CSV table of C-alpha atoms and ligand atoms in Angstrom, one decimal:
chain,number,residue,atom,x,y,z
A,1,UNK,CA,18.6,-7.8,15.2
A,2,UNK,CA,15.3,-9.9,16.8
A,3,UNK,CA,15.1,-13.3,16.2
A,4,UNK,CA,11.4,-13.6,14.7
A,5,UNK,CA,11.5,-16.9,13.1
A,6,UNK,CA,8.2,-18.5,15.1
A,7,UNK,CA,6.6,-15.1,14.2
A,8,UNK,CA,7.4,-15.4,10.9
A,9,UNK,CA,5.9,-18.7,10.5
A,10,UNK,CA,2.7,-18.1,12.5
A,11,UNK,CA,1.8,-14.4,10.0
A,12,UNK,CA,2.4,-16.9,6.7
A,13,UNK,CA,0.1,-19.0,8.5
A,14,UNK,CA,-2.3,-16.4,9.6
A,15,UNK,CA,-2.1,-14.6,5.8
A,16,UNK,CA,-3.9,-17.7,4.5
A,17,UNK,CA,-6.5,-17.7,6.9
A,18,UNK,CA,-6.8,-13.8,8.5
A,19,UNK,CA,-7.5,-10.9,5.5
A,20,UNK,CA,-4.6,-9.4,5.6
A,21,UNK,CA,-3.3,-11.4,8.1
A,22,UNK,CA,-4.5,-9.4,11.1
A,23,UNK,CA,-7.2,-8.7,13.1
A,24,UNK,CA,-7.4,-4.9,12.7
A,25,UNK,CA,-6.2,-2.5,10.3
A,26,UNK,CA,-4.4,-0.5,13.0
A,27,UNK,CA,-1.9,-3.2,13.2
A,28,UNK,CA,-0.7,-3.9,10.3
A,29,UNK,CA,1.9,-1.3,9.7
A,30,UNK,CA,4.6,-3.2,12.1
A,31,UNK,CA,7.6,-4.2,10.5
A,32,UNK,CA,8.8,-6.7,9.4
A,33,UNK,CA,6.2,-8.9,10.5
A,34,UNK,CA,3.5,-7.8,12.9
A,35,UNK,CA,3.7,-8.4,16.7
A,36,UNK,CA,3.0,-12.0,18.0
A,37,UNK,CA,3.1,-11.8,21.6
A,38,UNK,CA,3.5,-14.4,24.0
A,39,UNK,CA,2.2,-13.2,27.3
A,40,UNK,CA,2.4,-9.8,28.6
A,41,UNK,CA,2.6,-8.3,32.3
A,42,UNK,CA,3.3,-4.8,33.9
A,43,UNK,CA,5.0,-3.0,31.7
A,44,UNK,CA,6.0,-5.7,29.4
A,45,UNK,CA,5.6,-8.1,26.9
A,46,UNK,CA,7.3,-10.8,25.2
A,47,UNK,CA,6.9,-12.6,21.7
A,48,UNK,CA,7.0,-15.5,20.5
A,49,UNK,CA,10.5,-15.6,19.7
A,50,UNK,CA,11.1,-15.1,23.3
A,51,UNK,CA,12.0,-11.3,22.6
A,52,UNK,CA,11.2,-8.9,25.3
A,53,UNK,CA,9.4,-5.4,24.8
A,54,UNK,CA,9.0,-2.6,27.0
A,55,UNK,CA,5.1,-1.6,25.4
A,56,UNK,CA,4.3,1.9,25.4
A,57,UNK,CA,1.3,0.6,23.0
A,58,UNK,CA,-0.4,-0.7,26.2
A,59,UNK,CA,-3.4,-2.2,23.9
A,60,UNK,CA,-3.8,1.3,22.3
A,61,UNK,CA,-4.5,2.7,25.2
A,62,UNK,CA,-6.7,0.9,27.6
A,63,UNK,CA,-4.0,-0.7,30.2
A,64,UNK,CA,-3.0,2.8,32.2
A,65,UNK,CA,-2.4,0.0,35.1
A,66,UNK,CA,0.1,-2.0,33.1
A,67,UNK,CA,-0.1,-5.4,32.0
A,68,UNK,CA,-2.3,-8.5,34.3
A,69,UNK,CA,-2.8,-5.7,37.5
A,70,UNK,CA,-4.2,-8.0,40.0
A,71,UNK,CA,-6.7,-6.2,41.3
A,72,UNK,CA,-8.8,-6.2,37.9
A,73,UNK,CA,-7.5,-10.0,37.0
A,74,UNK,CA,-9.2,-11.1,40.8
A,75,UNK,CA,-12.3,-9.2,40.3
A,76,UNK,CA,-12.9,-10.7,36.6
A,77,UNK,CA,-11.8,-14.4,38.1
A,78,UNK,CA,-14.7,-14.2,40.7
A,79,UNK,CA,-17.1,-12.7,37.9
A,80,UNK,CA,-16.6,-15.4,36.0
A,81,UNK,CA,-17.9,-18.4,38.9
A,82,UNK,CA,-21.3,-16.2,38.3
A,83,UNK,CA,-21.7,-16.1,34.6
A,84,UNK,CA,-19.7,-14.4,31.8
A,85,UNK,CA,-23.1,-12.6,29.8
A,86,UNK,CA,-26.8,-12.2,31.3
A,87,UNK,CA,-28.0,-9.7,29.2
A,88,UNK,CA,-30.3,-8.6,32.2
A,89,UNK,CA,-29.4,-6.0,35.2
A,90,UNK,CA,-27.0,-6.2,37.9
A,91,UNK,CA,-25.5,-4.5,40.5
A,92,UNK,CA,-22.3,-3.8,39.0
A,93,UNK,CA,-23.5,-1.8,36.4
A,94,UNK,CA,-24.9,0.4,38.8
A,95,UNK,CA,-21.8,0.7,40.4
A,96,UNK,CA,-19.6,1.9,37.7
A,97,UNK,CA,-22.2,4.3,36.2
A,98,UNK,CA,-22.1,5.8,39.8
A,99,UNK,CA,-18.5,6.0,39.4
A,100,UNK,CA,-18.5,7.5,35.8
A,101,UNK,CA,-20.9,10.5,37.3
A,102,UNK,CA,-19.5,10.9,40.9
A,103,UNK,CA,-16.0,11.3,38.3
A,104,UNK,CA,-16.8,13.1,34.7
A,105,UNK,CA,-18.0,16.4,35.2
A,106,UNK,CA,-20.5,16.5,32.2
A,107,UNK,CA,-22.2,12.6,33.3
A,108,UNK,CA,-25.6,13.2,34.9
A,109,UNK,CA,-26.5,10.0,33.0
A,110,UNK,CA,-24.7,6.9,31.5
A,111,UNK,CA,-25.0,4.3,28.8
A,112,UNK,CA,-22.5,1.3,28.2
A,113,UNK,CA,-21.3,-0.2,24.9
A,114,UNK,CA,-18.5,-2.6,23.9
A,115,UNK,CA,-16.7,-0.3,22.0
A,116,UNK,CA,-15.7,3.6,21.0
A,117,UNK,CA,-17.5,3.3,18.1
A,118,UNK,CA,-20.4,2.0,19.2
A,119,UNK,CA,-20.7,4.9,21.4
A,120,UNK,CA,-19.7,7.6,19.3
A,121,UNK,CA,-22.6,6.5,16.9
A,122,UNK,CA,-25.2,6.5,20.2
A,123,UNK,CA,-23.8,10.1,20.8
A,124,UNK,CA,-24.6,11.1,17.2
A,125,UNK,CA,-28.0,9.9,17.0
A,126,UNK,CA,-28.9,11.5,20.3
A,127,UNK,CA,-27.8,15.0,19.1
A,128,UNK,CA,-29.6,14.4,16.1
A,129,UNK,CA,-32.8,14.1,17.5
A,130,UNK,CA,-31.8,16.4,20.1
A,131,UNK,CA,-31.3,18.7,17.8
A,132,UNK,CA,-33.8,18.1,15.3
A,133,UNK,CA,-30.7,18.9,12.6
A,134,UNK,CA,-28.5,16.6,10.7
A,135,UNK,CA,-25.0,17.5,10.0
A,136,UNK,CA,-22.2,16.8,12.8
A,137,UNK,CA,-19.1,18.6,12.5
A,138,UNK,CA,-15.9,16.9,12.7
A,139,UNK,CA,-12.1,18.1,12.9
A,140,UNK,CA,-9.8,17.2,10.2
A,141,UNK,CA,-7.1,14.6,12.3
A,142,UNK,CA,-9.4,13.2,14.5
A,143,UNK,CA,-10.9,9.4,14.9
A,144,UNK,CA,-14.2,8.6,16.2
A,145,UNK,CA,-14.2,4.8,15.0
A,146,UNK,CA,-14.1,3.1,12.0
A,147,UNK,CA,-17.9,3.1,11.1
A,148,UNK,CA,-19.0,4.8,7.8
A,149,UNK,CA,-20.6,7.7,9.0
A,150,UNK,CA,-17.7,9.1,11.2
A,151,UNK,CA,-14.3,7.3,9.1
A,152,UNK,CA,-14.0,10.9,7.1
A,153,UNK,CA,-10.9,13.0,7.0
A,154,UNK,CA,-9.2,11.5,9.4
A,155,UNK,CA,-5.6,11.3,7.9
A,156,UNK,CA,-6.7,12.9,4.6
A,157,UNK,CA,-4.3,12.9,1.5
A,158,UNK,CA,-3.4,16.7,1.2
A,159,UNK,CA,-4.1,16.9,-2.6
A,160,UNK,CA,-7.8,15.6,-1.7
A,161,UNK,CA,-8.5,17.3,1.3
A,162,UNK,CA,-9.7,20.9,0.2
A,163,UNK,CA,-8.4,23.9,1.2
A,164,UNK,CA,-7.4,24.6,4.9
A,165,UNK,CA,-10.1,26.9,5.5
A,166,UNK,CA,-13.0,24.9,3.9
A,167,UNK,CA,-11.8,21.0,4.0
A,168,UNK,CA,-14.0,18.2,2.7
A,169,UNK,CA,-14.9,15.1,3.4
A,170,UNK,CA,-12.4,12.5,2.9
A,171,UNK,CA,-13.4,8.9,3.2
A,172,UNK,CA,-10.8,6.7,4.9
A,173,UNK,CA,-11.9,3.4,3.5
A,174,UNK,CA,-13.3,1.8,0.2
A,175,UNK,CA,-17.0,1.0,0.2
A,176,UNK,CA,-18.4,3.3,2.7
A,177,UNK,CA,-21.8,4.7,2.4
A,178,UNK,CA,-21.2,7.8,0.0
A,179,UNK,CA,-24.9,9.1,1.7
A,180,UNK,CA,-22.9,10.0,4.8
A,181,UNK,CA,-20.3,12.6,3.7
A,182,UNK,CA,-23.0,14.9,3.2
A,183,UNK,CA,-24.1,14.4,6.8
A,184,UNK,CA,-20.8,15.7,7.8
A,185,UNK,CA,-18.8,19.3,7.8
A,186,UNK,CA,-15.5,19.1,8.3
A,187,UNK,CA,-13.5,21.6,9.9
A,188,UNK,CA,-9.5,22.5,10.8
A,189,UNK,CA,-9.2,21.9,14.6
A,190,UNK,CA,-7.4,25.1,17.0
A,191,UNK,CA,-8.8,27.6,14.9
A,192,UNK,CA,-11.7,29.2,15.9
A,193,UNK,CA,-12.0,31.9,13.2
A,194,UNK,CA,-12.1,29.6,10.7
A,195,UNK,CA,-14.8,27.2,12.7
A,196,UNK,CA,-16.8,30.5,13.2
A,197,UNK,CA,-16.5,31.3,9.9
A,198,UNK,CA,-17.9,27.7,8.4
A,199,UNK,CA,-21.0,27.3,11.5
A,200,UNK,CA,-21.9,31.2,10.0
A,201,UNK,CA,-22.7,29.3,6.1
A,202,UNK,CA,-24.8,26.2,7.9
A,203,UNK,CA,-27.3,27.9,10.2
A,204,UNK,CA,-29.4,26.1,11.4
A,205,UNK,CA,-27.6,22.6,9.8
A,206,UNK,CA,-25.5,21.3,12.6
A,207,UNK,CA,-26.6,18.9,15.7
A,208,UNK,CA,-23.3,19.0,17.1
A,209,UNK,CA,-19.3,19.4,16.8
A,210,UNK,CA,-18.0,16.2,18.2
A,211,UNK,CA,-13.8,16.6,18.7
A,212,UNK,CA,-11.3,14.6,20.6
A,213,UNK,CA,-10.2,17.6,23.4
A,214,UNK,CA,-6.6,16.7,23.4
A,215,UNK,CA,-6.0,14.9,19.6
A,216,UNK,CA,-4.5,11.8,20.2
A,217,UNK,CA,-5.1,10.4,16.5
A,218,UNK,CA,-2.8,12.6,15.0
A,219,UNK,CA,0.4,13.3,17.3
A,220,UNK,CA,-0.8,14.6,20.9
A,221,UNK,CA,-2.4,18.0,20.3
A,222,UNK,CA,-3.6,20.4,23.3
A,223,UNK,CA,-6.6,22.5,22.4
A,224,UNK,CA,-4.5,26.3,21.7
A,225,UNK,CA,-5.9,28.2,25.6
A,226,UNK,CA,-9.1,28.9,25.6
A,227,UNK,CA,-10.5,27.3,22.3
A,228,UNK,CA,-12.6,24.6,24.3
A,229,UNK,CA,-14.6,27.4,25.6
A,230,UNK,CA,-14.7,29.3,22.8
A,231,UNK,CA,-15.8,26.5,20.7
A,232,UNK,CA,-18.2,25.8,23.7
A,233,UNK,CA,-19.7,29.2,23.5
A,234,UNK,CA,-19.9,28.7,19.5
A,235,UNK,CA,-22.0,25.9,20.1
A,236,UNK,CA,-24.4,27.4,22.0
A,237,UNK,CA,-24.6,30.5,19.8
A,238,UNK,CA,-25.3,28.3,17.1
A,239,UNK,CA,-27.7,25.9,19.0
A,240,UNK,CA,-25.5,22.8,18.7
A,241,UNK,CA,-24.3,20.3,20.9
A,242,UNK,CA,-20.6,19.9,21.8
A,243,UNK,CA,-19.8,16.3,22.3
A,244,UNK,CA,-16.0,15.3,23.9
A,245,UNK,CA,-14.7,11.9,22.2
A,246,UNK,CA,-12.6,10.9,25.5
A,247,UNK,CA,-11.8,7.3,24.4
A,248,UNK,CA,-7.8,8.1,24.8
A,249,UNK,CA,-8.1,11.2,27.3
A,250,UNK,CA,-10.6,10.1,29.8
A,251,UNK,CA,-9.4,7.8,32.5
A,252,UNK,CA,-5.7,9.0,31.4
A,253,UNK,CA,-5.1,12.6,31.7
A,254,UNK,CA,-7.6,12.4,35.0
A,255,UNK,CA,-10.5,11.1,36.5
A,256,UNK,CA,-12.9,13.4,34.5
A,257,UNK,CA,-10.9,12.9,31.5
A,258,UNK,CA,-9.9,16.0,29.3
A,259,UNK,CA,-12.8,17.6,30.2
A,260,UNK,CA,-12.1,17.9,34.2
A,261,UNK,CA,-8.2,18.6,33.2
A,262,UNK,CA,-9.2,21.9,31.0
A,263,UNK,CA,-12.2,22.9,32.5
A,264,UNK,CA,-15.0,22.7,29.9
A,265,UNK,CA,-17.9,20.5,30.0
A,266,UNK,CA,-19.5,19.3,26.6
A,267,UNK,CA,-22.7,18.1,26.4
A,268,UNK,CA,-22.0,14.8,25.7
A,269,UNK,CA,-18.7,12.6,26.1
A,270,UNK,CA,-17.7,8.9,24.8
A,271,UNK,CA,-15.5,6.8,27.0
A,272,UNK,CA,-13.8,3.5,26.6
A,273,UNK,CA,-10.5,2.2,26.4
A,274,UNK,CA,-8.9,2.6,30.1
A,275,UNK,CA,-12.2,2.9,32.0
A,276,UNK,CA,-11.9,-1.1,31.8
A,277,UNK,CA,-8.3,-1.7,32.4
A,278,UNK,CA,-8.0,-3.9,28.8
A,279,UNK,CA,-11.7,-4.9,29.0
A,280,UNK,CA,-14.2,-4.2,26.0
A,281,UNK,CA,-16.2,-1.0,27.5
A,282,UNK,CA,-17.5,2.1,26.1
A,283,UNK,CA,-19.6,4.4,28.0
A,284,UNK,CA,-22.0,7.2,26.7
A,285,UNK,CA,-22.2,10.2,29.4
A,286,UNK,CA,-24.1,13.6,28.9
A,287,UNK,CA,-26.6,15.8,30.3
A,288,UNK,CA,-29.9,14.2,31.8
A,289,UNK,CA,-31.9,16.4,29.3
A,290,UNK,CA,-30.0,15.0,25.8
A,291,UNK,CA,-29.8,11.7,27.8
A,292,UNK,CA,-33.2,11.3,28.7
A,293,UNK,CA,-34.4,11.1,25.3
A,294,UNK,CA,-33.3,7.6,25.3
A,295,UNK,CA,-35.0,7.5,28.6
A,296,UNK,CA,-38.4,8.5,27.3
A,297,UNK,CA,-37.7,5.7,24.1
A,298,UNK,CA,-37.5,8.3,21.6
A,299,UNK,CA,-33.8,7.5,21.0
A,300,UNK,CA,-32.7,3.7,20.4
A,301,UNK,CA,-29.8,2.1,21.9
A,302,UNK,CA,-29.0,-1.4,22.4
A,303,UNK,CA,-26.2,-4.0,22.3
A,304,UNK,CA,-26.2,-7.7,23.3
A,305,UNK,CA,-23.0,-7.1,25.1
A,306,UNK,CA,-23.8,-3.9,26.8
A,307,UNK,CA,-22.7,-3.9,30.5
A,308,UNK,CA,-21.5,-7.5,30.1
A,309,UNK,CA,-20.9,-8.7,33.8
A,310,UNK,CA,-17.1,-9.9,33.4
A,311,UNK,CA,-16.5,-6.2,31.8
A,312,UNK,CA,-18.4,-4.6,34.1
A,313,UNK,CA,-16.2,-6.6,36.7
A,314,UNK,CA,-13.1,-5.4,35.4
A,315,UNK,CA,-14.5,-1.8,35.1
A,316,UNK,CA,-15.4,-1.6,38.9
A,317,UNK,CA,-11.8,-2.7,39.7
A,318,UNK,CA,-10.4,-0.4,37.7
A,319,UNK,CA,-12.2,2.4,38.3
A,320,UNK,CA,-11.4,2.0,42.2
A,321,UNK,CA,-8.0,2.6,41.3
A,322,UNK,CA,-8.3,5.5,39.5
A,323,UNK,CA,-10.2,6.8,41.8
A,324,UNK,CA,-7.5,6.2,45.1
A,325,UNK,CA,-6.0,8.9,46.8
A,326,UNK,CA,-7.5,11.6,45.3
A,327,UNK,CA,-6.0,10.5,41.7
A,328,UNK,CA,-2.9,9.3,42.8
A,329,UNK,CA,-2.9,7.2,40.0
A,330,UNK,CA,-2.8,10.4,37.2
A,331,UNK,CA,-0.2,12.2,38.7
A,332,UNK,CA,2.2,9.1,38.8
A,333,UNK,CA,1.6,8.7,35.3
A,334,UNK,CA,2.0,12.2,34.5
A,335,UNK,CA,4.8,12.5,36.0
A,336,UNK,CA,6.5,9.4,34.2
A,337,UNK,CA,5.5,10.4,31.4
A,338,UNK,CA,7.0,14.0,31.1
A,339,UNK,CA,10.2,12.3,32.6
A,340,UNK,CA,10.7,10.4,29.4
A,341,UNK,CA,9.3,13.1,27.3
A,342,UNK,CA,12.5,15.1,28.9
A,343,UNK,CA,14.7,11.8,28.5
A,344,UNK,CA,13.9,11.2,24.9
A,345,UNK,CA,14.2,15.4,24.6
A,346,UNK,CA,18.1,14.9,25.6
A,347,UNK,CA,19.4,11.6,24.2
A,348,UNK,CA,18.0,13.3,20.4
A,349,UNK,CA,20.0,16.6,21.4
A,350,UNK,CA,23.1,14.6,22.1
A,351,UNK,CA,22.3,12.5,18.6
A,352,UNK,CA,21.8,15.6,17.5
A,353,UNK,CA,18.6,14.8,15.6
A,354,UNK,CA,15.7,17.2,15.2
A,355,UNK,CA,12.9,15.7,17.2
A,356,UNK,CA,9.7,17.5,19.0
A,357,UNK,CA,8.2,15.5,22.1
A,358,UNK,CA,4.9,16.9,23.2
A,359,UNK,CA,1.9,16.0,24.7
A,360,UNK,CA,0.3,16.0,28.4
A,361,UNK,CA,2.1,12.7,29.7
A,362,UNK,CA,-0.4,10.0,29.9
A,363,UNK,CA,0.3,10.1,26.4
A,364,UNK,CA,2.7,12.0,24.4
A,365,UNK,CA,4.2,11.8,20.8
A,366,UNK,CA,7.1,12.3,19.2
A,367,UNK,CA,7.8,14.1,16.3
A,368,UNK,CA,10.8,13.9,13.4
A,369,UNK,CA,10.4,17.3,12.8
A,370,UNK,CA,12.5,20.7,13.6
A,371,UNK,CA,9.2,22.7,13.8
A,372,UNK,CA,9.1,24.3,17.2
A,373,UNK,CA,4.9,22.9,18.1
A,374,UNK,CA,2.6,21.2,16.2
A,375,UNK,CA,-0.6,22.1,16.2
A,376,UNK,CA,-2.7,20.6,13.5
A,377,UNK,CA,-3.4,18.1,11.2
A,378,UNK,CA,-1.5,19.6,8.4
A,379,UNK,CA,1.3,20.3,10.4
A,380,UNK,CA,1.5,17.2,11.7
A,381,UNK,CA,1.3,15.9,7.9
A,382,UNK,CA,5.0,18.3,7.7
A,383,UNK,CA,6.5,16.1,10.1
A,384,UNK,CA,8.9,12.9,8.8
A,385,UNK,CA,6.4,10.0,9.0
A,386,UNK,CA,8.5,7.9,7.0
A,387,UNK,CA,11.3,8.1,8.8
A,388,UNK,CA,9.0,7.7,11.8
A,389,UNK,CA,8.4,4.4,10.4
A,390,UNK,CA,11.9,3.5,10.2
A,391,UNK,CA,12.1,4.8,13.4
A,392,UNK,CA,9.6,2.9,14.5
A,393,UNK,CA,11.3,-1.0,13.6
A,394,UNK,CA,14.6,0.5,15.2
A,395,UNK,CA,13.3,0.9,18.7
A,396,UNK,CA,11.2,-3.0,18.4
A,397,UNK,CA,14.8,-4.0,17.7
A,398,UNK,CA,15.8,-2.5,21.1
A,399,UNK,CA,13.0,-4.1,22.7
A,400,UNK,CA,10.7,-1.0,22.4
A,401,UNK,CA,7.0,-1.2,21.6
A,402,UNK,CA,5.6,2.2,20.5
A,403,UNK,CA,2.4,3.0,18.3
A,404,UNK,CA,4.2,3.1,14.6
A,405,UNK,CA,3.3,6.9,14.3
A,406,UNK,CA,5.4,7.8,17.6
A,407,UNK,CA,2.7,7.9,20.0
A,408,UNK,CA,3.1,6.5,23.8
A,409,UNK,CA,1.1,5.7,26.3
A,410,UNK,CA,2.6,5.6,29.8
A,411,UNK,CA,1.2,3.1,32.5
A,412,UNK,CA,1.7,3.1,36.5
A,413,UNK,CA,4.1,0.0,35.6
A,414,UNK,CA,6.2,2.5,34.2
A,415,UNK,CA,8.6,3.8,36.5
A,416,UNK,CA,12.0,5.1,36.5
A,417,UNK,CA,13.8,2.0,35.4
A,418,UNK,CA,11.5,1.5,32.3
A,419,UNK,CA,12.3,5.4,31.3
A,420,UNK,CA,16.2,5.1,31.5
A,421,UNK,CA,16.4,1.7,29.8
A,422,UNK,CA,14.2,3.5,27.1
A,423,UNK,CA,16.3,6.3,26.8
A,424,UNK,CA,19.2,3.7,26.3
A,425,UNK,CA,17.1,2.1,23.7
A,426,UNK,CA,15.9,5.6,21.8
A,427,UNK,CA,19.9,6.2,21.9
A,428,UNK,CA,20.6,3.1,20.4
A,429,UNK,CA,17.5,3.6,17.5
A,430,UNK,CA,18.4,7.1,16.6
A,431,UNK,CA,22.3,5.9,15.9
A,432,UNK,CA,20.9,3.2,13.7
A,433,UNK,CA,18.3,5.9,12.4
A,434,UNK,CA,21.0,8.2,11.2
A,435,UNK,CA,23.2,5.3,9.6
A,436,UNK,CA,20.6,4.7,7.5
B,1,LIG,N1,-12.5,7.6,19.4
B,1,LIG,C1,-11.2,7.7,19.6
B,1,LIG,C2,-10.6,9.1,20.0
B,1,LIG,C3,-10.3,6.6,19.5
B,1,LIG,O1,-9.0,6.8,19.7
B,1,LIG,C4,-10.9,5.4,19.1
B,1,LIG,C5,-10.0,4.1,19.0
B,1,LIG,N2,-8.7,4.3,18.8
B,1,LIG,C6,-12.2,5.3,18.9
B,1,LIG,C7,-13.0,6.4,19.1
B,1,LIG,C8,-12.9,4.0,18.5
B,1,LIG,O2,-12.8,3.1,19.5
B,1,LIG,P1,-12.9,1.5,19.2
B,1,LIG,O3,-11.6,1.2,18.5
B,1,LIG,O4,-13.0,0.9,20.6
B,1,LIG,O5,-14.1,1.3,18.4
C-alpha cells in the first residue's frame, strides 16, 4: 500500500480552497486521493510521498517525448531571456506553421490557440459560415472540449441517450446553454448506414461532421476500413465539411496525425496536445478556401495567448523531433506500445482474466471485457468500468499511472524496461483485482 500521508493533507487543504479540490474535472476520479506529484522526468513521476510512478497519463496526452526532454526545456529557457508574451508576430510562429503544413496533409493554412477547445470552436464557426448552415454533427463517444456547444453526448447515460439509430443530445454538464443542442445531430460512430440514413432527414442542415478519426475518448477505436472515406464521400454528397478533431492522434500515431496514417484528408483538423511537447498549443489547419475566410475577416478569431513565444518555443523543438529521420520518433513509439499491448495481452491470460487490449500503440486501452473488439460507444458502455476503476487504484499501488478509464499513452521514454516492469505491476494488480 502507498504511503500518501503529505497527499492527504495537501487535497484537505486544496478542498477548502480548489471547487472540488482540483483543477479539472478529468482528474478527479483518482483514488483515494488525487495525484500530487512532485517532479516528474522521462517516463516518470514521483509524489509527494516520495512514491514513484511509471505515467502512461503523460499529461493526457501531450508529452510523446517523455517527461523534461531537453531539447524542448533548452529552447523554452532561451525563449524566456526574450519575453514570455508579445502578443505581436515573430518568427517562430512562422516556423511551426510551416511545419504543421510541410507535415498534415489537409494544412494549406494554420491558426494557433491555447487549447483543443478553443480550436474546435474556431473550426465550427468556420464551417458555419462556410457553409452557410447551422447544425454540426457529432459522434456519440467523442470529446471535442468542454465548451457548451460541443459537451453533448459524450459518455451519455444509456437510458437518456435515444435509440442507437437516432441518439440525442446529451448534455454532459449542468448549466449549459440549452440553445445549443438544437445546433447539434448526433450520430453512432462506424456505421455508415445509419449516418447516411440521418444526413438523408437534414438536407440541406449540416455545416459539417466533426469526429475524432481514431476515438480516443472512449477506449481507442479505429474507424471499421473504409468508413473515413465513405463518411468523406457522404460529406461531399451532402455539401458538408468533414473536420478531423486530432488533439490525441495527431503528432502521435504520425506526423500527419490520423489523417496521413489512414489516408483521408478532412477539410479541416484541430491539433494540440503533443504538437507542444506539454506546452499549451492548439492549432487550426484546413483548406486555404474554408481558411481564408478568416483571411478575408469574414470569420473572427482571436486569443491573447495565441502563438505565445515560450509555446511557440517549445513547439518548434518539438516538432523537430517528430519530424527526425523520417518519423523515427512514431515507429519507436508504435512499436513500444504494441509490445506492452502484447505484454499486458499475456500476464491477463496467465491471471486468466478476460481483458481486450486494443488500439494503434501511441495509445491503446484496455478493456475488462470478454467481447472479442469494441467498436462503439455502447459497446464500450458493455465493458466493466467499475472494475476498471478498481483496477485502476491497483496498478497506482504498483507504481503505475494510467488514465482511470484504461487508456495509455506511450512516450519515447518508454522502452523495454518500462514495459516488463509494467507487466510485473499489471500481474501484481490483476491478483489483487481478482481477490477482491
Ligand atoms: N478534442 C479531443 C479529441 C480531446 O481529447 C480533447 C482533450 N482531451 C479536446 C478536444 C479538448 O482539448 P483541451 O482540453 O486542450 O481543451
Amino acid at each position: 500500500m502507498r504511503k500518501l500521508e503529505r497527499s492527504r493533507a495537501l487535497y484537505a487543504q486544496a478542498q477548502q480552497l480548489l471547487a472540488g479540490g482540483v483543477s479539472s474535472d478529468a482528474r478527479r476520479g483518482v483514488q483515494p486521493v488525487p495525484l500530487y506529484v512532485d517532479h516528474a522526468l522521462g517516463a516518470r513521476l514521483w509524489d509527494v510521498d516520495g512514491n514513484e510512478y511509471l505515467d502512461y497519463v503523460l499529461g493526457q496526452g501531450p508529452l510523446i517525448l517523455g517527461h523534461g526532454h531537453p531539447a524542448i526545456l533548452a529552447a523554452v529557457k532561451a525563449q524566456l531571456d526574450r519575453g514570455q508574451v508579445y502578443s505581436a508576430q515573430h518568427e517562430l510562429e512562422i516556423e511551426v506553421a510551416a511545419a504543421v503544413c510541410r507535415l498534415v496533409p489537409c494544412a494549406e493554412r494554420v491558426r494557433f490557440n491555447s487549447v483543443g477547445s478553443e480550436a474546435v470552436h474556431a473550426a465550427w464557426r468556420l464551417a458555419r459560415a462556410y457553409t452557410g448552415r447551422q447544425k454540426i454533427l457529432k459522434f456519440e463517444g467523442h470529446y471535442h472540449g468542454w465548451f457548451d456547444s460541443a459537451l453533448y453526448s459524450v459518455w451519455p447515460p444509456l437510458d437518456a441517450a435515444g435509440p442507437y439509430d437516432a441518439p440525442v443530445p446529451v448534455p454532459g454538464s449542468g448549466g449549459m446553454a440549452t440553445s445549443t443542442a438544437g445546433d447539434l445531430v448526433i450520430a453512432p460512430w462506424n456505421d455508415v448506414d445509419v449516418l447516411s440514413r440521418i444526413l438523408d432527414a437534414h438536407p440541406g442542415e449540416i455545416a459539417a461532421i466533426i469526429m475524432e478519426p481514431v476515438l480516443c475518448n472512449t477506449g481507442a477505436i479505429a474507424p471499421v476500413p473504409g468508413y473515413l472515406a465513405e463518411v468523406q464521400a457522404l460529406c461531399r454528397a451532402h455539401g458538408c465539411l468533414l473536420i478531423f478533431d486530432e488533439v490525441i492522434t495527431g503528432f502521435r500515431l504520425a506526423r500527419g496525425g490520423a489523417q496521413e496514417l489512414l489516408g483521408v484528408t478532412p477539410d479541416l483538423a484541430v491539433f494540440g496536445k503533443a504538437m507542444a511537447g506539454g506546452f499549451p498549443l492548439s492549432c487550426l489547419a484546413g483548406r486555404a478556401e474554408v481558411m481564408d475566410l478568416i483571411t478575408a475577416g469574414r470569420v473572427g478569431h482571436s486569443g491573447t495567448f495565441n502563438s505565445n513565444p515560450v509555446v511557440m518555443a517549445a513547439a518548434a523543438a518539438a516538432l523537430k523531433e517528430l519530424e527526425r529521420d523520417d518519423g523515427a520518433v512514431f515507429r519507436q513509439v508504435t512499436a513500444a506500445g504494441q509490445q506492452l499491448m502484447q505484454t499486458l495481452r499475456d500476464v491477463a491470460a496467465e491471471a486468466n482474466v478476460p481483458v481486450l487490449v486494443d488500439g494503434p500503440g501511441p495509445v491503446f486501452q484496455l478493456y475488462l471485457t470478454d467481447q472479442p473488439a469494441v467498436r462503439s460507444y455502447r459497446a464500450f458502455t458493455l465493458t466493466d468500468r467499475a472494475g476498471m476503476a478498481g483496477l485502476h487504484t491497483l496498478l497506482l499501488d504498483e507504481g503505475v499511472n494510467i488514465v482511470g478509464r484504461g487508456l495509455f499513452f506511450l512516450s519515447t521514454a518508454h522502452g523495454a524496461v518500462e514495459v516488463a516492469q509494467t507487466g510485473q505491476a499489471f500481474a501484481a494488480a490483476l491478483d489483487k483485482w481478482k481477490a477482491g
